[in-house]
Amino acid sequence: MSDRIWKRDEIDSPCTKVCVIEPKSRLCTGCLRSIDEIGSWSSMTPEVRRVIMDELPGRRGQLTQRRGGRAGRLR
C-alpha cells in the first residue's frame, strides 16, 4: 500500500473543532472561515486555500464581542 496520499503537499484545514457560526459576521468563531469556505474546503485548490489562510488572522476583528452570557445578565 502506498503512503502517497499521506505525503501530499496540501494545506491543512484550520478547523479547531469549535464550530459556532457568529450570526452577524457569518464566520466560524473557531477557525474564522465562512460557511461557504468550510463547505467547499475539500474541493479548493491549494492556492485558494493559501489565500484564505492568509486572510484568517485579520478576520478576528469581524466577530462581535460576547456580552458575558448568563454571568453578564446577572450583573
Coordinates of C-alpha atoms in Angstrom, one line a residue:
M1 CA 0.0 0.0 0.0
S2 CA 1.3 3.5 -0.9
D3 CA 1.6 6.3 1.5
R4 CA 1.3 8.8 -1.3
I5 CA -2.0 10.2 -0.1
W6 CA -0.5 11.0 3.3
K7 CA 2.6 12.7 1.9
R8 CA 0.7 15.2 -0.4
D9 CA 1.7 18.8 0.0
E10 CA -1.7 20.2 0.9
I11 CA -2.7 23.0 3.3
D12 CA -4.4 21.5 6.4
S13 CA -7.8 22.7 7.4
P14 CA -7.7 25.5 10.1
C15 CA -10.6 23.8 11.9
T16 CA -10.2 23.9 15.7
K17 CA -13.4 21.8 16.3
V18 CA -15.1 24.8 17.8
C19 CA -17.9 25.1 15.2
V20 CA -20.0 28.0 16.2
I21 CA -21.2 30.4 13.5
E22 CA -21.4 34.0 14.7
P23 CA -24.6 35.4 13.3
K24 CA -23.5 38.9 12.4
S25 CA -20.3 38.1 10.6
R26 CA -21.3 34.6 9.5
L27 CA -17.8 33.4 10.4
C28 CA -17.0 30.4 12.5
T29 CA -15.7 31.5 15.9
G30 CA -13.2 28.7 15.9
C31 CA -11.5 28.8 12.5
L32 CA -12.8 32.2 11.2
R33 CA -13.9 30.7 7.9
S34 CA -17.3 31.4 6.3
I35 CA -19.9 28.7 5.9
D36 CA -19.1 28.6 2.1
E37 CA -15.4 28.3 2.8
I38 CA -15.9 25.5 5.2
G39 CA -18.3 23.6 2.9
S40 CA -16.0 23.8 -0.2
W41 CA -12.6 23.5 1.6
S42 CA -12.0 19.9 0.4
S43 CA -12.5 20.9 -3.3
M44 CA -10.4 24.1 -3.2
T45 CA -7.1 24.3 -4.9
P46 CA -4.0 24.7 -2.7
E47 CA -3.7 28.3 -4.0
V48 CA -7.2 29.3 -2.9
R49 CA -6.7 27.6 0.5
R50 CA -3.4 29.6 0.9
V51 CA -5.2 32.9 0.2
I52 CA -7.9 32.1 2.7
M53 CA -5.3 31.0 5.4
D54 CA -3.5 34.3 4.9
E55 CA -6.8 36.2 5.4
L56 CA -7.9 34.4 8.6
P57 CA -5.9 36.4 11.2
G58 CA -7.4 39.7 10.0
R59 CA -10.9 38.3 10.4
R60 CA -10.9 38.1 14.2
G61 CA -12.0 41.8 14.4
Q62 CA -15.2 41.0 12.5
L63 CA -16.6 38.9 15.3
T64 CA -19.0 40.6 17.7
Q65 CA -17.8 40.9 21.3
R66 CA -19.6 38.5 23.6
R67 CA -21.6 40.1 26.3
G68 CA -20.8 37.6 29.0
G69 CA -23.7 35.1 28.7
R70 CA -25.5 34.3 31.9
A71 CA -22.9 36.0 34.1
G72 CA -23.2 39.2 32.1
R73 CA -27.0 39.2 32.5
L74 CA -26.8 38.7 36.3
R75 CA -24.6 41.8 36.8

